[in-house]
Amino acid sequence: MSAAMETTPATTTVELPRFGSFTYAEEEVFSFPWGLPGFPALRHWLALTLPTQPNFVWLQSLDDLKVAIPTCDPYMVFEKYDPKLPAYAVAALEIADPGEFTLLCVMVATAEAEEMTMNLMAPIVVNLRTRQARQVMLENSGYSMKESVPRKASGGEAVGEAAKASTPQ
Amino acid sequence: MLVLSRKINQSIMVGDNVRIVVVAVDRDQVKLGIEAPRDIPVHRSEIYEEIQRTNQSAAASPVPTEKLEAGKATLQPRKPSKKGNPDH
């Protein structure tokens, strides 16, 4: 991948404090029209990966380049995760077909990354067709906001069998 | 903050579409009913605040210190499944 690609009006290069220089096209931006709890003003995000952490999707804010949030496809760790999306999310995101959305769950790591937790109670629902996304709350779902993630699953290695077994409920 | 007094079964309109009804009062606990359009989420404040804190902690997560070339993530659609379908 050539970093010195010509910058056409359709692409923008930003200097990210965490990840360095990054060039993206406008159509790669995900829109969070309702913001994200804790970051209500940040509406435009990119989904990035790092070569050493293929299981992570880093949501990088384009409105505040200092802000990046690690997320993970919950099914990679919790195979049986099967939340019922609230009606407001389906309506707001105009999800017409179950094949057009995906979920990302926010990961929290301690300073030494000794322990990781995944927020299964409030997944981010992404409409892949419209690229609009919204974090939703599954109150009374029984899913935890701080579900412990086996270490093996959070790193660059393949998701372990032990991780698959620990599904809530 | 606007403060209104209501009796049981009386309600308050917020805008044109949100109605909040006092359903029951029992000592220091009030039961409220909320009628809102489908696209408006209604949650207990403390849960929303916990999600805010979780997101802020996540944003403080450590990243690898060496500069790595970030790539674009490919998001895979959730495989259609009978149980996981959105509620139409």
PDB file of N, CA and C in Angstrom, chain A residues 17-20 22-23 28 30 36-39 47-53 57-58 68-70 75 81-82 84-85 87-88 90 95-96 98-99 101-102 106-111 119 122 128 134-135 137 139 145, chain B residues 37-88:
ATOM      1  N   PRO A  17      -3.066  10.856  16.340  1.00  0.00           N
ATOM      2  CA  PRO A  17      -2.117  10.767  17.452  1.00  0.00           C
ATOM      3  C   PRO A  17      -1.762   9.328  17.805  1.00  0.00           C
ATOM      4  N   ARG A  18      -2.705   8.408  17.655  1.00  0.00           N
ATOM      5  CA  ARG A  18      -2.431   7.023  18.034  1.00  0.00           C
ATOM      6  C   ARG A  18      -1.875   6.188  16.894  1.00  0.00           C
ATOM      7  N   PHE A  19      -2.289   6.471  15.683  1.00  0.00           N
ATOM      8  CA  PHE A  19      -1.970   5.544  14.597  1.00  0.00           C
ATOM      9  C   PHE A  19      -1.137   6.162  13.474  1.00  0.00           C
ATOM     10  N   GLY A  20      -0.819   7.434  13.593  1.00  0.00           N
ATOM     11  CA  GLY A  20      -0.024   8.065  12.544  1.00  0.00           C
ATOM     12  C   GLY A  20      -0.885   8.518  11.373  1.00  0.00           C
ATOM     13  N   PHE A  22      -3.039   8.716   8.109  1.00  0.00           N
ATOM     14  CA  PHE A  22      -4.026   7.805   7.547  1.00  0.00           C
ATOM     15  C   PHE A  22      -4.847   8.518   6.487  1.00  0.00           C
ATOM     16  N   THR A  23      -4.992   7.857   5.352  1.00  0.00           N
ATOM     17  CA  THR A  23      -5.766   8.431   4.249  1.00  0.00           C
ATOM     18  C   THR A  23      -7.059   7.645   4.076  1.00  0.00           C
ATOM     19  N   GLU A  28     -15.876   5.950   3.234  1.00  0.00           N
ATOM     20  CA  GLU A  28     -15.475   4.982   4.255  1.00  0.00           C
ATOM     21  C   GLU A  28     -15.838   5.442   5.669  1.00  0.00           C
ATOM     22  N   PHE A  30     -18.007   6.258   8.859  1.00  0.00           N
ATOM     23  CA  PHE A  30     -19.244   5.840   9.493  1.00  0.00           C
ATOM     24  C   PHE A  30     -19.846   7.043  10.215  1.00  0.00           C
ATOM     25  N   LEU A  36     -22.105   9.210  20.473  1.00  0.00           N
ATOM     26  CA  LEU A  36     -21.834   7.985  21.222  1.00  0.00           C
ATOM     27  C   LEU A  36     -21.912   8.411  22.687  1.00  0.00           C
ATOM     28  N   PRO A  37     -22.570   7.628  23.548  1.00  0.00           N
ATOM     29  CA  PRO A  37     -22.623   8.047  24.949  1.00  0.00           C
ATOM     30  C   PRO A  37     -21.216   8.347  25.474  1.00  0.00           C
ATOM     31  N   GLY A  38     -21.069   9.497  26.095  1.00  0.00           N
ATOM     32  CA  GLY A  38     -19.743   9.923  26.557  1.00  0.00           C
ATOM     33  C   GLY A  38     -19.047  10.818  25.548  1.00  0.00           C
ATOM     34  N   PHE A  39     -19.467  10.707  24.290  1.00  0.00           N
ATOM     35  CA  PHE A  39     -18.880  11.531  23.223  1.00  0.00           C
ATOM     36  C   PHE A  39     -20.000  12.017  22.294  1.00  0.00           C
ATOM     37  N   ALA A  47     -13.323   2.989  10.894  1.00  0.00           N
ATOM     38  CA  ALA A  47     -13.066   1.681  11.492  1.00  0.00           C
ATOM     39  C   ALA A  47     -11.694   1.213  11.025  1.00  0.00           C
ATOM     40  N   LEU A  48     -10.771   1.087  11.973  1.00  0.00           N
ATOM     41  CA  LEU A  48      -9.391   0.731  11.639  1.00  0.00           C
ATOM     42  C   LEU A  48      -8.982  -0.589  12.284  1.00  0.00           C
ATOM     43  N   THR A  49      -7.999  -1.239  11.692  1.00  0.00           N
ATOM     44  CA  THR A  49      -7.399  -2.402  12.350  1.00  0.00           C
ATOM     45  C   THR A  49      -5.893  -2.216  12.389  1.00  0.00           C
ATOM     46  N   LEU A  50      -5.278  -2.888  13.327  1.00  0.00           N
ATOM     47  CA  LEU A  50      -3.824  -2.892  13.415  1.00  0.00           C
ATOM     48  C   LEU A  50      -3.339  -4.293  13.096  1.00  0.00           C
ATOM     49  N   PRO A  51      -2.195  -4.396  12.423  1.00  0.00           N
ATOM     50  CA  PRO A  51      -1.714  -5.734  12.046  1.00  0.00           C
ATOM     51  C   PRO A  51      -1.487  -6.662  13.232  1.00  0.00           C
ATOM     52  N   THR A  52      -1.153  -6.099  14.408  1.00  0.00           N
ATOM     53  CA  THR A  52      -0.902  -6.970  15.561  1.00  0.00           C
ATOM     54  C   THR A  52      -2.181  -7.322  16.325  1.00  0.00           C
ATOM     55  N   GLN A  53      -3.277  -6.667  15.982  1.00  0.00           N
ATOM     56  CA  GLN A  53      -4.540  -6.925  16.689  1.00  0.00           C
ATOM     57  C   GLN A  53      -5.669  -7.135  15.689  1.00  0.00           C
ATOM     58  N   VAL A  57     -11.449  -3.848  16.163  1.00  0.00           N
ATOM     59  CA  VAL A  57     -11.812  -2.762  15.254  1.00  0.00           C
ATOM     60  C   VAL A  57     -11.703  -1.488  16.081  1.00  0.00           C
ATOM     61  N   TRP A  58     -10.760  -0.640  15.705  1.00  0.00           N
ATOM     62  CA  TRP A  58     -10.622   0.625  16.420  1.00  0.00           C
ATOM     63  C   TRP A  58     -11.532   1.654  15.767  1.00  0.00           C
ATOM     64  N   ALA A  68      -9.999   7.434  20.143  1.00  0.00           N
ATOM     65  CA  ALA A  68     -10.137   6.154  19.438  1.00  0.00           C
ATOM     66  C   ALA A  68     -10.604   5.126  20.455  1.00  0.00           C
ATOM     67  N   ILE A  69     -11.550   4.301  20.055  1.00  0.00           N
ATOM     68  CA  ILE A  69     -12.167   3.337  20.968  1.00  0.00           C
ATOM     69  C   ILE A  69     -12.018   1.935  20.391  1.00  0.00           C
ATOM     70  N   PRO A  70     -11.422   1.027  21.173  1.00  0.00           N
ATOM     71  CA  PRO A  70     -11.314  -0.350  20.675  1.00  0.00           C
ATOM     72  C   PRO A  70     -12.649  -1.092  20.797  1.00  0.00           C
ATOM     73  N   TYR A  75     -19.223 -11.797  18.150  1.00  0.00           N
ATOM     74  CA  TYR A  75     -19.373 -13.214  17.813  1.00  0.00           C
ATOM     75  C   TYR A  75     -18.043 -13.937  17.738  1.00  0.00           C
ATOM     76  N   TYR A  81     -23.843 -15.114  21.412  1.00  0.00           N
ATOM     77  CA  TYR A  81     -24.407 -13.792  21.684  1.00  0.00           C
ATOM     78  C   TYR A  81     -25.535 -13.531  20.687  1.00  0.00           C
ATOM     79  N   ASP A  82     -26.705 -13.269  21.182  1.00  0.00           N
ATOM     80  CA  ASP A  82     -27.840 -13.164  20.271  1.00  0.00           C
ATOM     81  C   ASP A  82     -28.848 -12.142  20.795  1.00  0.00           C
ATOM     82  N   LYS A  84     -31.592  -9.212  21.104  1.00  0.00           N
ATOM     83  CA  LYS A  84     -32.743  -8.726  20.331  1.00  0.00           C
ATOM     84  C   LYS A  84     -32.587  -7.208  20.243  1.00  0.00           C
ATOM     85  N   LEU A  85     -32.480  -6.726  19.034  1.00  0.00           N
ATOM     86  CA  LEU A  85     -32.266  -5.290  18.872  1.00  0.00           C
ATOM     87  C   LEU A  85     -33.528  -4.539  19.254  1.00  0.00           C
ATOM     88  N   ALA A  87     -36.486  -1.877  19.157  1.00  0.00           N
ATOM     89  CA  ALA A  87     -37.218  -1.345  18.002  1.00  0.00           C
ATOM     90  C   ALA A  87     -36.688   0.029  17.593  1.00  0.00           C
ATOM     91  N   TYR A  88     -36.282   0.827  18.589  1.00  0.00           N
ATOM     92  CA  TYR A  88     -35.836   2.176  18.221  1.00  0.00           C
ATOM     93  C   TYR A  88     -34.582   2.145  17.369  1.00  0.00           C
ATOM     94  N   VAL A  90     -33.699  -0.378  15.271  1.00  0.00           N
ATOM     95  CA  VAL A  90     -34.066  -0.880  13.945  1.00  0.00           C
ATOM     96  C   VAL A  90     -34.714   0.245  13.136  1.00  0.00           C
ATOM     97  N   ILE A  95     -32.931  -0.433   9.390  1.00  0.00           N
ATOM     98  CA  ILE A  95     -32.460  -1.780   9.076  1.00  0.00           C
ATOM     99  C   ILE A  95     -33.624  -2.566   8.485  1.00  0.00           C
ATOM    100  N   ALA A  96     -33.457  -2.926   7.218  1.00  0.00           N
ATOM    101  CA  ALA A  96     -34.531  -3.620   6.521  1.00  0.00           C
ATOM    102  C   ALA A  96     -34.260  -5.112   6.443  1.00  0.00           C
ATOM    103  N   PRO A  98     -31.686  -8.377   7.969  1.00  0.00           N
ATOM    104  CA  PRO A  98     -30.699  -8.730   8.990  1.00  0.00           C
ATOM    105  C   PRO A  98     -29.296  -8.908   8.415  1.00  0.00           C
ATOM    106  N   GLY A  99     -29.208  -9.077   7.105  1.00  0.00           N
ATOM    107  CA  GLY A  99     -27.892  -9.240   6.492  1.00  0.00           C
ATOM    108  C   GLY A  99     -27.154  -7.935   6.282  1.00  0.00           C
ATOM    109  N   PHE A 101     -26.671  -5.503   8.702  1.00  0.00           N
ATOM    110  CA  PHE A 101     -26.109  -4.834   9.876  1.00  0.00           C
ATOM    111  C   PHE A 101     -25.079  -5.728  10.551  1.00  0.00           C
ATOM    112  N   THR A 102     -24.253  -5.086  11.352  1.00  0.00           N
ATOM    113  CA  THR A 102     -23.327  -5.842  12.178  1.00  0.00           C
ATOM    114  C   THR A 102     -23.270  -5.179  13.548  1.00  0.00           C
ATOM    115  N   VAL A 106     -17.823  -2.506  22.634  1.00  0.00           N
ATOM    116  CA  VAL A 106     -16.716  -1.700  23.147  1.00  0.00           C
ATOM    117  C   VAL A 106     -15.888  -2.530  24.122  1.00  0.00           C
ATOM    118  N   MET A 107     -14.559  -2.464  23.949  1.00  0.00           N
ATOM    119  CA  MET A 107     -13.622  -3.197  24.800  1.00  0.00           C
ATOM    120  C   MET A 107     -12.949  -2.210  25.756  1.00  0.00           C
ATOM    121  N   VAL A 108     -12.778  -2.662  26.990  1.00  0.00           N
ATOM    122  CA  VAL A 108     -12.043  -1.844  27.949  1.00  0.00           C
ATOM    123  C   VAL A 108     -10.873  -2.671  28.465  1.00  0.00           C
ATOM    124  N   ALA A 109      -9.689  -2.077  28.428  1.00  0.00           N
ATOM    125  CA  ALA A 109      -8.497  -2.762  28.914  1.00  0.00           C
ATOM    126  C   ALA A 109      -7.936  -1.993  30.092  1.00  0.00           C
ATOM    127  N   THR A 110      -7.335  -2.713  31.023  1.00  0.00           N
ATOM    128  CA  THR A 110      -6.616  -2.039  32.092  1.00  0.00           C
ATOM    129  C   THR A 110      -5.286  -1.545  31.525  1.00  0.00           C
ATOM    130  N   ALA A 111      -4.579  -0.745  32.308  1.00  0.00           N
ATOM    131  CA  ALA A 111      -3.364  -0.091  31.821  1.00  0.00           C
ATOM    132  C   ALA A 111      -2.372  -1.082  31.233  1.00  0.00           C
ATOM    133  N   ASN A 119     -18.368  -4.849  26.383  1.00  0.00           N
ATOM    134  CA  ASN A 119     -19.695  -4.348  26.737  1.00  0.00           C
ATOM    135  C   ASN A 119     -20.753  -5.018  25.859  1.00  0.00           C
ATOM    136  N   ALA A 122     -24.421  -2.990  25.672  1.00  0.00           N
ATOM    137  CA  ALA A 122     -24.650  -1.830  24.805  1.00  0.00           C
ATOM    138  C   ALA A 122     -23.822  -1.954  23.522  1.00  0.00           C
ATOM    139  N   LEU A 128     -24.577  -1.469   7.536  1.00  0.00           N
ATOM    140  CA  LEU A 128     -23.484  -1.496   6.570  1.00  0.00           C
ATOM    141  C   LEU A 128     -23.899  -0.883   5.229  1.00  0.00           C
ATOM    142  N   ARG A 134     -25.269   3.335  15.703  1.00  0.00           N
ATOM    143  CA  ARG A 134     -25.786   3.837  16.967  1.00  0.00           C
ATOM    144  C   ARG A 134     -25.534   2.803  18.055  1.00  0.00           C
ATOM    145  N   GLN A 135     -25.090   3.293  19.202  1.00  0.00           N
ATOM    146  CA  GLN A 135     -24.929   2.386  20.335  1.00  0.00           C
ATOM    147  C   GLN A 135     -26.280   2.237  21.024  1.00  0.00           C
ATOM    148  N   MET A 137     -28.881   0.248  24.003  1.00  0.00           N
ATOM    149  CA  MET A 137     -28.848  -0.323  25.337  1.00  0.00           C
ATOM    150  C   MET A 137     -29.840  -1.460  25.438  1.00  0.00           C
ATOM    151  N   GLU A 139     -31.364  -3.108  27.977  1.00  0.00           N
ATOM    152  CA  GLU A 139     -31.721  -3.206  29.385  1.00  0.00           C
ATOM    153  C   GLU A 139     -32.491  -4.503  29.606  1.00  0.00           C
ATOM    154  N   MET A 145     -22.299  -5.346  31.012  1.00  0.00           N
ATOM    155  CA  MET A 145     -21.581  -4.220  30.420  1.00  0.00           C
ATOM    156  C   MET A 145     -20.075  -4.464  30.510  1.00  0.00           C
TER     157      MET A 145
ATOM    158  N   PRO B  37     -42.388   7.580  20.784  1.00  0.00           N
ATOM    159  CA  PRO B  37     -42.271   6.961  19.461  1.00  0.00           C
ATOM    160  C   PRO B  37     -41.181   5.893  19.462  1.00  0.00           C
ATOM    161  N   ARG B  38     -41.312   4.970  18.533  1.00  0.00           N
ATOM    162  CA  ARG B  38     -40.396   3.836  18.455  1.00  0.00           C
ATOM    163  C   ARG B  38     -38.931   4.217  18.333  1.00  0.00           C
ATOM    164  N   ASP B  39     -38.669   5.371  17.728  1.00  0.00           N
ATOM    165  CA  ASP B  39     -37.256   5.706  17.489  1.00  0.00           C
ATOM    166  C   ASP B  39     -36.634   6.477  18.647  1.00  0.00           C
ATOM    167  N   ILE B  40     -37.374   6.630  19.750  1.00  0.00           N
ATOM    168  CA  ILE B  40     -36.805   7.328  20.902  1.00  0.00           C
ATOM    169  C   ILE B  40     -36.494   6.319  22.006  1.00  0.00           C
ATOM    170  N   PRO B  41     -35.215   6.155  22.322  1.00  0.00           N
ATOM    171  CA  PRO B  41     -34.876   5.229  23.393  1.00  0.00           C
ATOM    172  C   PRO B  41     -35.207   5.821  24.757  1.00  0.00           C
ATOM    173  N   VAL B  42     -35.666   4.974  25.653  1.00  0.00           N
ATOM    174  CA  VAL B  42     -35.976   5.413  27.013  1.00  0.00           C
ATOM    175  C   VAL B  42     -35.193   4.515  27.967  1.00  0.00           C
ATOM    176  N   HIS B  43     -34.387   5.115  28.811  1.00  0.00           N
ATOM    177  CA  HIS B  43     -33.541   4.328  29.708  1.00  0.00           C
ATOM    178  C   HIS B  43     -33.440   4.975  31.071  1.00  0.00           C
ATOM    179  N   ARG B  44     -33.139   4.150  32.050  1.00  0.00           N
ATOM    180  CA  ARG B  44     -32.788   4.686  33.371  1.00  0.00           C
ATOM    181  C   ARG B  44     -31.474   5.443  33.233  1.00  0.00           C
ATOM    182  N   SER B  45     -31.399   6.617  33.870  1.00  0.00           N
ATOM    183  CA  SER B  45     -30.214   7.467  33.713  1.00  0.00           C
ATOM    184  C   SER B  45     -28.935   6.771  34.134  1.00  0.00           C
ATOM    185  N   GLU B  46     -28.989   5.997  35.225  1.00  0.00           N
ATOM    186  CA  GLU B  46     -27.732   5.439  35.725  1.00  0.00           C
ATOM    187  C   GLU B  46     -27.121   4.435  34.745  1.00  0.00           C
ATOM    188  N   ILE B  47     -27.956   3.759  33.975  1.00  0.00           N
ATOM    189  CA  ILE B  47     -27.414   2.819  32.986  1.00  0.00           C
ATOM    190  C   ILE B  47     -26.752   3.597  31.854  1.00  0.00           C
ATOM    191  N   TYR B  48     -27.411   4.663  31.437  1.00  0.00           N
ATOM    192  CA  TYR B  48     -26.823   5.497  30.385  1.00  0.00           C
ATOM    193  C   TYR B  48     -25.485   6.071  30.846  1.00  0.00           C
ATOM    194  N   GLU B  49     -25.443   6.508  32.099  1.00  0.00           N
ATOM    195  CA  GLU B  49     -24.202   7.085  32.633  1.00  0.00           C
ATOM    196  C   GLU B  49     -23.092   6.043  32.717  1.00  0.00           C
ATOM    197  N   GLU B  50     -23.472   4.799  33.007  1.00  0.00           N
ATOM    198  CA  GLU B  50     -22.455   3.746  33.073  1.00  0.00           C
ATOM    199  C   GLU B  50     -21.884   3.465  31.677  1.00  0.00           C
ATOM    200  N   ILE B  51     -22.737   3.540  30.675  1.00  0.00           N
ATOM    201  CA  ILE B  51     -22.243   3.335  29.303  1.00  0.00           C
ATOM    202  C   ILE B  51     -21.315   4.482  28.904  1.00  0.00           C
ATOM    203  N   GLN B  52     -21.661   5.690  29.316  1.00  0.00           N
ATOM    204  CA  GLN B  52     -20.769   6.833  29.043  1.00  0.00           C
ATOM    205  C   GLN B  52     -19.396   6.587  29.652  1.00  0.00           C
ATOM    206  N   ARG B  53     -19.392   6.138  30.907  1.00  0.00           N
ATOM    207  CA  ARG B  53     -18.115   5.901  31.591  1.00  0.00           C
ATOM    208  C   ARG B  53     -17.339   4.774  30.920  1.00  0.00           C
ATOM    209  N   THR B  54     -18.062   3.724  30.523  1.00  0.00           N
ATOM    210  CA  THR B  54     -17.390   2.600  29.859  1.00  0.00           C
ATOM    211  C   THR B  54     -16.738   3.066  28.557  1.00  0.00           C
ATOM    212  N   ASN B  55     -17.448   3.867  27.788  1.00  0.00           N
ATOM    213  CA  ASN B  55     -16.878   4.358  26.521  1.00  0.00           C
ATOM    214  C   ASN B  55     -15.655   5.233  26.787  1.00  0.00           C
ATOM    215  N   GLN B  56     -15.737   6.039  27.842  1.00  0.00           N
ATOM    216  CA  GLN B  56     -14.599   6.906  28.139  1.00  0.00           C
ATOM    217  C   GLN B  56     -13.395   6.097  28.622  1.00  0.00           C
ATOM    218  N   SER B  57     -13.658   5.048  29.393  1.00  0.00           N
ATOM    219  CA  SER B  57     -12.547   4.170  29.799  1.00  0.00           C
ATOM    220  C   SER B  57     -11.944   3.489  28.585  1.00  0.00           C
ATOM    221  N   ALA B  58     -12.809   3.076  27.655  1.00  0.00           N
ATOM    222  CA  ALA B  58     -12.319   2.393  26.450  1.00  0.00           C
ATOM    223  C   ALA B  58     -11.411   3.316  25.652  1.00  0.00           C
ATOM    224  N   ALA B  59     -11.786   4.589  25.603  1.00  0.00           N
ATOM    225  CA  ALA B  59     -10.976   5.547  24.836  1.00  0.00           C
ATOM    226  C   ALA B  59      -9.619   5.771  25.489  1.00  0.00           C
ATOM    227  N   ALA B  60      -9.512   5.403  26.772  1.00  0.00           N
ATOM    228  CA  ALA B  60      -8.232   5.543  27.465  1.00  0.00           C
ATOM    229  C   ALA B  60      -7.429   4.251  27.417  1.00  0.00           C
ATOM    230  N   SER B  61      -7.934   3.251  26.686  1.00  0.00           N
ATOM    231  CA  SER B  61      -7.226   1.972  26.598  1.00  0.00           C
ATOM    232  C   SER B  61      -5.848   2.164  25.996  1.00  0.00           C
ATOM    233  N   PRO B  62      -4.892   1.378  26.478  1.00  0.00           N
ATOM    234  CA  PRO B  62      -3.549   1.493  25.911  1.00  0.00           C
ATOM    235  C   PRO B  62      -3.519   0.955  24.484  1.00  0.00           C
ATOM    236  N   VAL B  63      -2.675   1.552  23.660  1.00  0.00           N
ATOM    237  CA  VAL B  63      -2.453   1.034  22.304  1.00  0.00           C
ATOM    238  C   VAL B  63      -0.997   0.619  22.212  1.00  0.00           C
ATOM    239  N   PRO B  64      -0.677  -0.228  21.264  1.00  0.00           N
ATOM    240  CA  PRO B  64       0.728  -0.582  21.079  1.00  0.00           C
ATOM    241  C   PRO B  64       1.555   0.694  20.907  1.00  0.00           C
ATOM    242  N   THR B  65       2.679   0.749  21.591  1.00  0.00           N
ATOM    243  CA  THR B  65       3.456   1.985  21.580  1.00  0.00           C
ATOM    244  C   THR B  65       4.198   2.191  20.266  1.00  0.00           C
ATOM    245  N   GLU B  66       4.583   1.082  19.625  1.00  0.00           N
ATOM    246  CA  GLU B  66       5.275   1.252  18.348  1.00  0.00           C
ATOM    247  C   GLU B  66       4.271   1.717  17.297  1.00  0.00           C
ATOM    248  N   LYS B  67       4.756   2.512  16.372  1.00  0.00           N
ATOM    249  CA  LYS B  67       3.866   2.994  15.315  1.00  0.00           C
ATOM    250  C   LYS B  67       3.583   1.859  14.349  1.00  0.00           C
ATOM    251  N   LEU B  68       2.321   1.536  14.212  1.00  0.00           N
ATOM    252  CA  LEU B  68       1.931   0.471  13.307  1.00  0.00           C
ATOM    253  C   LEU B  68       1.082   1.082  12.215  1.00  0.00           C
ATOM    254  N   GLU B  69       1.171   0.521  11.046  1.00  0.00           N
ATOM    255  CA  GLU B  69       0.356   1.043   9.972  1.00  0.00           C
ATOM    256  C   GLU B  69      -1.068   0.517  10.124  1.00  0.00           C
ATOM    257  N   ALA B  70      -1.974   1.424  10.404  1.00  0.00           N
ATOM    258  CA  ALA B  70      -3.359   1.019  10.568  1.00  0.00           C
ATOM    259  C   ALA B  70      -3.989   0.775   9.205  1.00  0.00           C
ATOM    260  N   GLY B  71      -4.853  -0.212   9.149  1.00  0.00           N
ATOM    261  CA  GLY B  71      -5.570  -0.495   7.910  1.00  0.00           C
ATOM    262  C   GLY B  71      -7.055  -0.278   8.120  1.00  0.00           C
ATOM    263  N   LYS B  72      -7.790  -0.357   7.037  1.00  0.00           N
ATOM    264  CA  LYS B  72      -9.239  -0.213   7.142  1.00  0.00           C
ATOM    265  C   LYS B  72      -9.842  -1.531   7.588  1.00  0.00           C
ATOM    266  N   ALA B  73     -10.702  -1.464   8.548  1.00  0.00           N
ATOM    267  CA  ALA B  73     -11.343  -2.681   9.032  1.00  0.00           C
ATOM    268  C   ALA B  73     -12.461  -3.072   8.083  1.00  0.00           C
ATOM    269  N   THR B  74     -12.586  -4.366   7.859  1.00  0.00           N
ATOM    270  CA  THR B  74     -13.711  -4.860   7.061  1.00  0.00           C
ATOM    271  C   THR B  74     -14.761  -5.377   8.022  1.00  0.00           C
ATOM    272  N   LEU B  75     -15.927  -4.800   7.970  1.00  0.00           N
ATOM    273  CA  LEU B  75     -16.992  -5.234   8.866  1.00  0.00           C
ATOM    274  C   LEU B  75     -17.873  -6.233   8.138  1.00  0.00           C
ATOM    275  N   GLN B  76     -18.018  -7.390   8.745  1.00  0.00           N
ATOM    276  CA  GLN B  76     -18.834  -8.445   8.145  1.00  0.00           C
ATOM    277  C   GLN B  76     -20.252  -8.338   8.666  1.00  0.00           C
ATOM    278  N   PRO B  77     -21.237  -8.491   7.779  1.00  0.00           N
ATOM    279  CA  PRO B  77     -22.611  -8.486   8.286  1.00  0.00           C
ATOM    280  C   PRO B  77     -22.849  -9.688   9.174  1.00  0.00           C
ATOM    281  N   ARG B  78     -23.671  -9.484  10.140  1.00  0.00           N
ATOM    282  CA  ARG B  78     -24.116 -10.581  10.991  1.00  0.00           C
ATOM    283  C   ARG B  78     -24.881 -11.547  10.107  1.00  0.00           C
ATOM    284  N   LYS B  79     -24.540 -12.831  10.224  1.00  0.00           N
ATOM    285  CA  LYS B  79     -25.258 -13.816   9.409  1.00  0.00           C
ATOM    286  C   LYS B  79     -26.727 -13.808   9.809  1.00  0.00           C
ATOM    287  N   PRO B  80     -27.606 -13.851   8.823  1.00  0.00           N
ATOM    288  CA  PRO B  80     -29.022 -13.862   9.184  1.00  0.00           C
ATOM    289  C   PRO B  80     -29.324 -15.095  10.023  1.00  0.00           C
ATOM    290  N   SER B  81     -30.013 -14.871  11.115  1.00  0.00           N
ATOM    291  CA  SER B  81     -30.431 -16.003  11.926  1.00  0.00           C
ATOM    292  C   SER B  81     -31.814 -15.707  12.439  1.00  0.00           C
ATOM    293  N   LYS B  82     -32.569 -16.746  12.617  1.00  0.00           N
ATOM    294  CA  LYS B  82     -33.975 -16.577  12.961  1.00  0.00           C
ATOM    295  C   LYS B  82     -34.145 -15.794  14.261  1.00  0.00           C
ATOM    296  N   LYS B  83     -33.322 -16.199  15.244  1.00  0.00           N
ATOM    297  CA  LYS B  83     -33.518 -15.586  16.563  1.00  0.00           C
ATOM    298  C   LYS B  83     -32.948 -14.181  16.667  1.00  0.00           C
ATOM    299  N   GLY B  84     -31.889 -13.914  15.921  1.00  0.00           N
ATOM    300  CA  GLY B  84     -31.209 -12.641  16.087  1.00  0.00           C
ATOM    301  C   GLY B  84     -31.752 -11.533  15.209  1.00  0.00           C
ATOM    302  N   ASN B  85     -32.792 -11.828  14.453  1.00  0.00           N
ATOM    303  CA  ASN B  85     -33.315 -10.812  13.546  1.00  0.00           C
ATOM    304  C   ASN B  85     -33.797  -9.583  14.289  1.00  0.00           C
ATOM    305  N   PRO B  86     -33.621  -8.419  13.660  1.00  0.00           N
ATOM    306  CA  PRO B  86     -34.162  -7.230  14.300  1.00  0.00           C
ATOM    307  C   PRO B  86     -35.683  -7.322  14.387  1.00  0.00           C
ATOM    308  N   ASP B  87     -36.183  -6.678  15.349  1.00  0.00           N
ATOM    309  CA  ASP B  87     -37.613  -6.708  15.623  1.00  0.00           C
ATOM    310  C   ASP B  87     -38.328  -5.718  14.711  1.00  0.00           C
ATOM    311  N   HIS B  88     -39.004  -6.207  13.708  1.00  0.00           N
ATOM    312  CA  HIS B  88     -39.643  -5.279  12.762  1.00  0.00           C
ATOM    313  C   HIS B  88     -40.973  -4.797  13.291  1.00  0.00           C
TER     314      HIS B  88
END
